[in-house]
Tab-separated table of C-alpha atoms and ligand atoms in Angstrom:
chain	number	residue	atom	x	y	z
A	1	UNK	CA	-33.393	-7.149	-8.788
A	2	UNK	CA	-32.173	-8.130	-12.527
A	3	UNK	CA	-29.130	-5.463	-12.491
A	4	UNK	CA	-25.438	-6.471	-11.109
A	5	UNK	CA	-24.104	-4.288	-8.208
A	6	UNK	CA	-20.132	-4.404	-7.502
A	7	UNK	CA	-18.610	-2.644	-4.473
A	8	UNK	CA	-15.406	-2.021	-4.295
A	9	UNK	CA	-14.215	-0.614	-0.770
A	10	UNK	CA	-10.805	-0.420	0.942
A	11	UNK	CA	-8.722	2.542	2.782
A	12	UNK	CA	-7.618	5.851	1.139
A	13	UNK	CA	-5.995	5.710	-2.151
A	14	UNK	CA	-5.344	2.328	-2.597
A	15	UNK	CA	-6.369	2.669	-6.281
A	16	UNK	CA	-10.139	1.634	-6.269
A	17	UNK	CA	-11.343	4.200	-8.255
A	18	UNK	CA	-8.813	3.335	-10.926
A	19	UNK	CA	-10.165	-0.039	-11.057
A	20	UNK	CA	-13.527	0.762	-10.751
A	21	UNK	CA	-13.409	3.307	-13.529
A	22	UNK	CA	-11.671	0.726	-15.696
A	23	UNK	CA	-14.130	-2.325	-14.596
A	24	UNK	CA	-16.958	-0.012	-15.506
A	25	UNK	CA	-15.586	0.727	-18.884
A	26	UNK	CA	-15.041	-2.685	-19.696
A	27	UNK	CA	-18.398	-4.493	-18.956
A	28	UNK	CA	-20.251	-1.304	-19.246
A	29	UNK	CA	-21.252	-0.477	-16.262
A	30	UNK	CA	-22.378	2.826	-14.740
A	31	UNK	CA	-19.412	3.647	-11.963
A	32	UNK	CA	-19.998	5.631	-8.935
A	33	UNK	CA	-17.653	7.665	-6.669
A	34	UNK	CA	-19.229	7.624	-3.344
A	35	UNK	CA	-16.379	9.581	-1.825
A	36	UNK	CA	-16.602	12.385	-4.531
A	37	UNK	CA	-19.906	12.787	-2.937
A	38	UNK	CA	-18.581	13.184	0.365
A	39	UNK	CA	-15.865	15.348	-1.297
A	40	UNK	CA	-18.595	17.605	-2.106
A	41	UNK	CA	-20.639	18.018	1.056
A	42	UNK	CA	-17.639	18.918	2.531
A	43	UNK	CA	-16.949	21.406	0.452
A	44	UNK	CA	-20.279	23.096	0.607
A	45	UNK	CA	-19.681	23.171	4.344
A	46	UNK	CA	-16.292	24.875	4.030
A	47	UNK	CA	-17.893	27.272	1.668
A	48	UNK	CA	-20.955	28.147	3.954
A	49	UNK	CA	-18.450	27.452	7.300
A	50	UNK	CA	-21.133	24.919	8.678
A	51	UNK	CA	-20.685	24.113	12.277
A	52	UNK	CA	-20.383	20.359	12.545
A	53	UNK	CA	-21.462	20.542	15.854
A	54	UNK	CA	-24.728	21.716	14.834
A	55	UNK	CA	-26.959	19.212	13.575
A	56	UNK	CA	-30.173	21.703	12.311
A	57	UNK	CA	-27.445	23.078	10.597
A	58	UNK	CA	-26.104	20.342	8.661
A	59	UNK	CA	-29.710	18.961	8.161
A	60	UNK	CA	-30.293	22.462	6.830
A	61	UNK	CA	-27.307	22.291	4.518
A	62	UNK	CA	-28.025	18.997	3.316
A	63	UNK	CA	-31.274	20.124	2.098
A	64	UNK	CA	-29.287	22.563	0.004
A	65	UNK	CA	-27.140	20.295	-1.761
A	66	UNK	CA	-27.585	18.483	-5.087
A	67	UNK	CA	-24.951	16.623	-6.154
A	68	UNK	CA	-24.725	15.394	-9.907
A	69	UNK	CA	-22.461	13.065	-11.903
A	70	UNK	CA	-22.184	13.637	-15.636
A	71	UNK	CA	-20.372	11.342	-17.563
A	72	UNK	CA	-17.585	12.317	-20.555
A	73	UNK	CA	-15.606	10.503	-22.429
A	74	UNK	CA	-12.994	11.623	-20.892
A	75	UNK	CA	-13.727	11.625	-17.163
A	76	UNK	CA	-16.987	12.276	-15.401
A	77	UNK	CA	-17.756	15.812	-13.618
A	78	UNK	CA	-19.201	16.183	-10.440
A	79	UNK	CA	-22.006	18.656	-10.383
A	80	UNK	CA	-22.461	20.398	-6.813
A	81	UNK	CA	-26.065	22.409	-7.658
A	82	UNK	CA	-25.109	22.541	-11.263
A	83	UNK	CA	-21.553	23.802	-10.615
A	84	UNK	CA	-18.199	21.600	-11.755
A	85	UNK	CA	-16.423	20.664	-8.634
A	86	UNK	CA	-14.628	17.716	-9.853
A	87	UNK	CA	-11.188	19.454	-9.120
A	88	UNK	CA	-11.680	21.306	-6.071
A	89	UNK	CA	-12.951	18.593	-4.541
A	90	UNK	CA	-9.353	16.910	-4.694
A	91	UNK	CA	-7.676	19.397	-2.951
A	92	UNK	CA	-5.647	19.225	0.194
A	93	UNK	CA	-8.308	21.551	1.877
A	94	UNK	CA	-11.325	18.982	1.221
A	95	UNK	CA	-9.072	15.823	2.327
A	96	UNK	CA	-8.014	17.474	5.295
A	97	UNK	CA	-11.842	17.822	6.533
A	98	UNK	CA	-13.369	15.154	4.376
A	99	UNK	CA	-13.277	12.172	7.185
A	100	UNK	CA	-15.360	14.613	9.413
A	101	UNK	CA	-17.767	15.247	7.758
A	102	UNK	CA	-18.288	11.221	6.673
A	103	UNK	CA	-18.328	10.434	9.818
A	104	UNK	CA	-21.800	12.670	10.890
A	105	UNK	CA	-24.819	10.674	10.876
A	106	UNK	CA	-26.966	12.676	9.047
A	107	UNK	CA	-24.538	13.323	6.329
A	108	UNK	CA	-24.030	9.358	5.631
A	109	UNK	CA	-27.989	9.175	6.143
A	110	UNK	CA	-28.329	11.393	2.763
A	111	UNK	CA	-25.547	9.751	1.068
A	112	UNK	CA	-26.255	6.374	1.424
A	113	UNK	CA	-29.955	7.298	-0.152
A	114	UNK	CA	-28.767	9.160	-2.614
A	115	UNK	CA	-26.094	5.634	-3.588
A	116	UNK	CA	-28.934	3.198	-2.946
A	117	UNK	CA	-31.045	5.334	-5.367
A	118	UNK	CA	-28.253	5.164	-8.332
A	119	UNK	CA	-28.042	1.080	-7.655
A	120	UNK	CA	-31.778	0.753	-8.381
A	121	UNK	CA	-31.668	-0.011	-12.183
A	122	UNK	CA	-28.576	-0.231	-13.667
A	123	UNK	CA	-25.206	-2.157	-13.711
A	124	UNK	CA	-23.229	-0.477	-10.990
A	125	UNK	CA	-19.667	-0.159	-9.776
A	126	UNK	CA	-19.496	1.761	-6.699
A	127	UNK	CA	-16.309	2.221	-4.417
A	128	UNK	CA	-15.842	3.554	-1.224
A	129	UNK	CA	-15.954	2.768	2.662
A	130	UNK	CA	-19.194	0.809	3.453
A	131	UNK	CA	-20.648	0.458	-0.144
A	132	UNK	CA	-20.285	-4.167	0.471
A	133	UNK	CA	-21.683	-3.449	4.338
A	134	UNK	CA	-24.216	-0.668	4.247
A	135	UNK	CA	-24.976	0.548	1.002
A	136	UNK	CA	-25.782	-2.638	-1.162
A	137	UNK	CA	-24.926	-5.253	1.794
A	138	UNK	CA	-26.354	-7.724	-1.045
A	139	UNK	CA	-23.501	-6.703	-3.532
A	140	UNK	CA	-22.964	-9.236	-6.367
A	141	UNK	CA	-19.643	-8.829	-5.938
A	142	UNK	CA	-17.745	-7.073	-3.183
A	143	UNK	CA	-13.700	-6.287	-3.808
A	144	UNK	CA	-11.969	-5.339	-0.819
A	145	UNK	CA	-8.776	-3.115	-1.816
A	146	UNK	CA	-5.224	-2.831	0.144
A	147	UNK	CA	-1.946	-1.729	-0.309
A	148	UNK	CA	1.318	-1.177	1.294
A	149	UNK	CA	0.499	2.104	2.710
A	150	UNK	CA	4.371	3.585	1.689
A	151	UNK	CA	3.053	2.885	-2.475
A	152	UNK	CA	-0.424	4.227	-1.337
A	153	UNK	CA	1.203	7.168	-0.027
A	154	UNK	CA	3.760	7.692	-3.218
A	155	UNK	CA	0.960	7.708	-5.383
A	156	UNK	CA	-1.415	9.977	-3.980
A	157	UNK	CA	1.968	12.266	-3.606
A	158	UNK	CA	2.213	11.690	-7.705
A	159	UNK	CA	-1.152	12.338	-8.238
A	160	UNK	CA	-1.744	15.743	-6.093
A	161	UNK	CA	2.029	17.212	-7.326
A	162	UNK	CA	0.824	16.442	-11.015
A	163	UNK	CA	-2.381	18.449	-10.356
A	164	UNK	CA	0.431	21.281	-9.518
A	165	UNK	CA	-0.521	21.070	-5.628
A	166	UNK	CA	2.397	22.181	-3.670
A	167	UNK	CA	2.496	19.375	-0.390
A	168	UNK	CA	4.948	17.177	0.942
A	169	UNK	CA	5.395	13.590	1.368
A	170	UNK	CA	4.713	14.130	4.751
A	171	UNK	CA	1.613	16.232	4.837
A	172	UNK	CA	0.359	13.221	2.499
A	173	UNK	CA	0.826	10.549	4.631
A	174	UNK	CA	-0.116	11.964	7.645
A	175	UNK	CA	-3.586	12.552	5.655
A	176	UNK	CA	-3.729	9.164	4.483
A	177	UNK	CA	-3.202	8.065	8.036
A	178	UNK	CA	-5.938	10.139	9.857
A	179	UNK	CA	-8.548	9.387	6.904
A	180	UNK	CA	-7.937	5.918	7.383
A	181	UNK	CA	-8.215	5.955	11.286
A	182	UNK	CA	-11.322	8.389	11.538
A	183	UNK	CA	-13.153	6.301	8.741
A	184	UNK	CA	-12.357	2.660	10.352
A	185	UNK	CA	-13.344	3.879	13.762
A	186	UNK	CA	-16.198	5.869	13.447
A	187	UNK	CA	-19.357	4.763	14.941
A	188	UNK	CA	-21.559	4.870	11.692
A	189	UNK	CA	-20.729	2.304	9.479
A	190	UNK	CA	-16.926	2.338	9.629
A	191	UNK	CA	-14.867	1.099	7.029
A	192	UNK	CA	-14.741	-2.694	7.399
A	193	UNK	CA	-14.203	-5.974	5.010
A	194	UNK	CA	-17.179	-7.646	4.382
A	195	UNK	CA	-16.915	-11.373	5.341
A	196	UNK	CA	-18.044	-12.390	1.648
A	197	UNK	CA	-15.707	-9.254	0.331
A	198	UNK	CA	-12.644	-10.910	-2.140
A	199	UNK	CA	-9.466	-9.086	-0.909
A	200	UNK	CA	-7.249	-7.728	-3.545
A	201	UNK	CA	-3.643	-6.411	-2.547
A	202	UNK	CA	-2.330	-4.349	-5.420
A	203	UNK	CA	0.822	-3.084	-3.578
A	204	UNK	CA	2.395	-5.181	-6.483
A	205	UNK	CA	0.123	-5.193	-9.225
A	206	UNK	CA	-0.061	-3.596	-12.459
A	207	UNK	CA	-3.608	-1.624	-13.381
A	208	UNK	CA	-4.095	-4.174	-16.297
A	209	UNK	CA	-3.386	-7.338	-14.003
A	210	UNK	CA	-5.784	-5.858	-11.534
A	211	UNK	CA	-8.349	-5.395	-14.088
A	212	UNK	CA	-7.792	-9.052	-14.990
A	213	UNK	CA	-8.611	-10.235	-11.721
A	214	UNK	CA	-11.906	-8.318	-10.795
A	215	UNK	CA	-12.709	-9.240	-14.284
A	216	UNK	CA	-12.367	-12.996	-13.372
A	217	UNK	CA	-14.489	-12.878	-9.967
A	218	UNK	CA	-17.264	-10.786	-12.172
A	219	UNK	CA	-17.302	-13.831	-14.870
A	220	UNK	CA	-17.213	-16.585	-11.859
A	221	UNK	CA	-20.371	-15.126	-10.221
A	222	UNK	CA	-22.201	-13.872	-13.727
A	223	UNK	CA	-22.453	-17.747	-14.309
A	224	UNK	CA	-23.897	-18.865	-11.228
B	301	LIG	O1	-12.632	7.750	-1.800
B	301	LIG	P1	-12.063	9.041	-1.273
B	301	LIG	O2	-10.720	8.879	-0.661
B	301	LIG	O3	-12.146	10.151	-2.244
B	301	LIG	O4	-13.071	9.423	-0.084
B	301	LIG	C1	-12.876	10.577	0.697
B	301	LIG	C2	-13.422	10.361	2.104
B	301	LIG	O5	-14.835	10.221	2.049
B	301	LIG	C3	-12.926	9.141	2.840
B	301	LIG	O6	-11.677	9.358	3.512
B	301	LIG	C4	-14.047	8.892	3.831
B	301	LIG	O7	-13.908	9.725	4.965
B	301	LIG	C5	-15.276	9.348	3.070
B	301	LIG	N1	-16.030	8.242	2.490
B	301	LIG	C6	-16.928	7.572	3.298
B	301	LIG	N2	-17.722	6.587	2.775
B	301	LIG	C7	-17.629	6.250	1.482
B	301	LIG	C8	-16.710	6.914	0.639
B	301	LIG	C9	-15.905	7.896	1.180
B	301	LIG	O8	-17.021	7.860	4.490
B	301	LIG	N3	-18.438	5.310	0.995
């Protein structure tokens, strides 16, 4: 493999997108949301009211779905069969059922393909749950993300009232809270650190200073 993977995992909205959108920029990588693409199987399932109980039926689904990421300038779209998702997906509705879903083994089966596939070629930064343990376990560089979960919490509040979402501070941390515990202690590939993952707590740091240190462990390992 000549290409340079990064994973960047950690528990809900502790910022990793931000960073890995930023990283990405900055060396020019490709970046990857894997839990946009769990956003959006979930969302096809609320649409088509898929029993989760029902395995042929999520196989069945899954067959159905084609999930696409187009990059802008401005922000990249998520394509679910050739239709732009990329704000529905971040509603309350999907977050509330999200975990779920992640948490079927057939569902993470597809996914992890579908991630694996995107890694093959090009510089990648991925971030999500399991992208330093299961999906590239052989990560250049694995960042593992916390942060005090009262800041996680305020800006995921910030983020969803900006969007014009009517929810509470409450509603929003009592999502944060059963994401986090249904995606550490599910049976396929929960969310774990890696024991070669860096850990980065940016409860107190700014985007720019964050930047600065992923930045650093990229350069340390690029000249190995
Ligand atoms: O990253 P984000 O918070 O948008 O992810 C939404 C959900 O998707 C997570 O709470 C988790 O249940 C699931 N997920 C996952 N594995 C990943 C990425 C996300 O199970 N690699």
């Amino acid at each position: 493999r000549n290409n340079f993977i990064i994973a960047i995992d950690g528990f809900s909205s502790c910022g990793k997108s931000t960073v890995a959108k930023a990283l990405a920029k900055q060396l020019n990588f490709v970046f990857v949301d894997s839990g946009a693409m769990y956003r959006a199987v979930t969302l096809f399932f609320l649409r088509h009211k898929i029993d989760l109980q029902d395995t042929a039926a999520v196989l069945n689904a899954l067959e159905q779905i084609q999930i696409d990421f187009v990059p802008h300038t401005e922000k990249t779209q998520l394509l679910l069969n050739g239709e732009d998702v990329s704000d529905e997906i971040r509603q309350m509705e999907v977050s509330a059922s999200v975990s779920e879903v992640s948490a079927i083994k057939e569902v993470r089966t597809a996914m992890v393909a579908q991630q694996q596939k995107l890694g093959q070629l090009r510089d990648i930064v991925m971030d999500g749950r399991d992208i330093g343990t299961t999906v590239f376990p052989e990560a250049d560089l694995k960042i593992f993300m916390t942060a005090d979960p009262d800041v996680r919490a305020q800006r995921r509040y910030d983020e969803l009232t900006a969007k014009g979402e009517s929810i509470s501070m409450e509603e929003v941390k009592a999502n944060l809270a059963h994401r986090d515990h249904i995606d550490s202690t599910r049976s396929e590939s929960p969310l774990r650190q890696a024991e070669d993952a860096v850990v980065l707590d940016n409860s107190d740091l700014t985007q720019e200073q964050q930047l600065t240190l992923v930045v650093d462990e990229y350069l340390k390992r690029k000249s190995l």
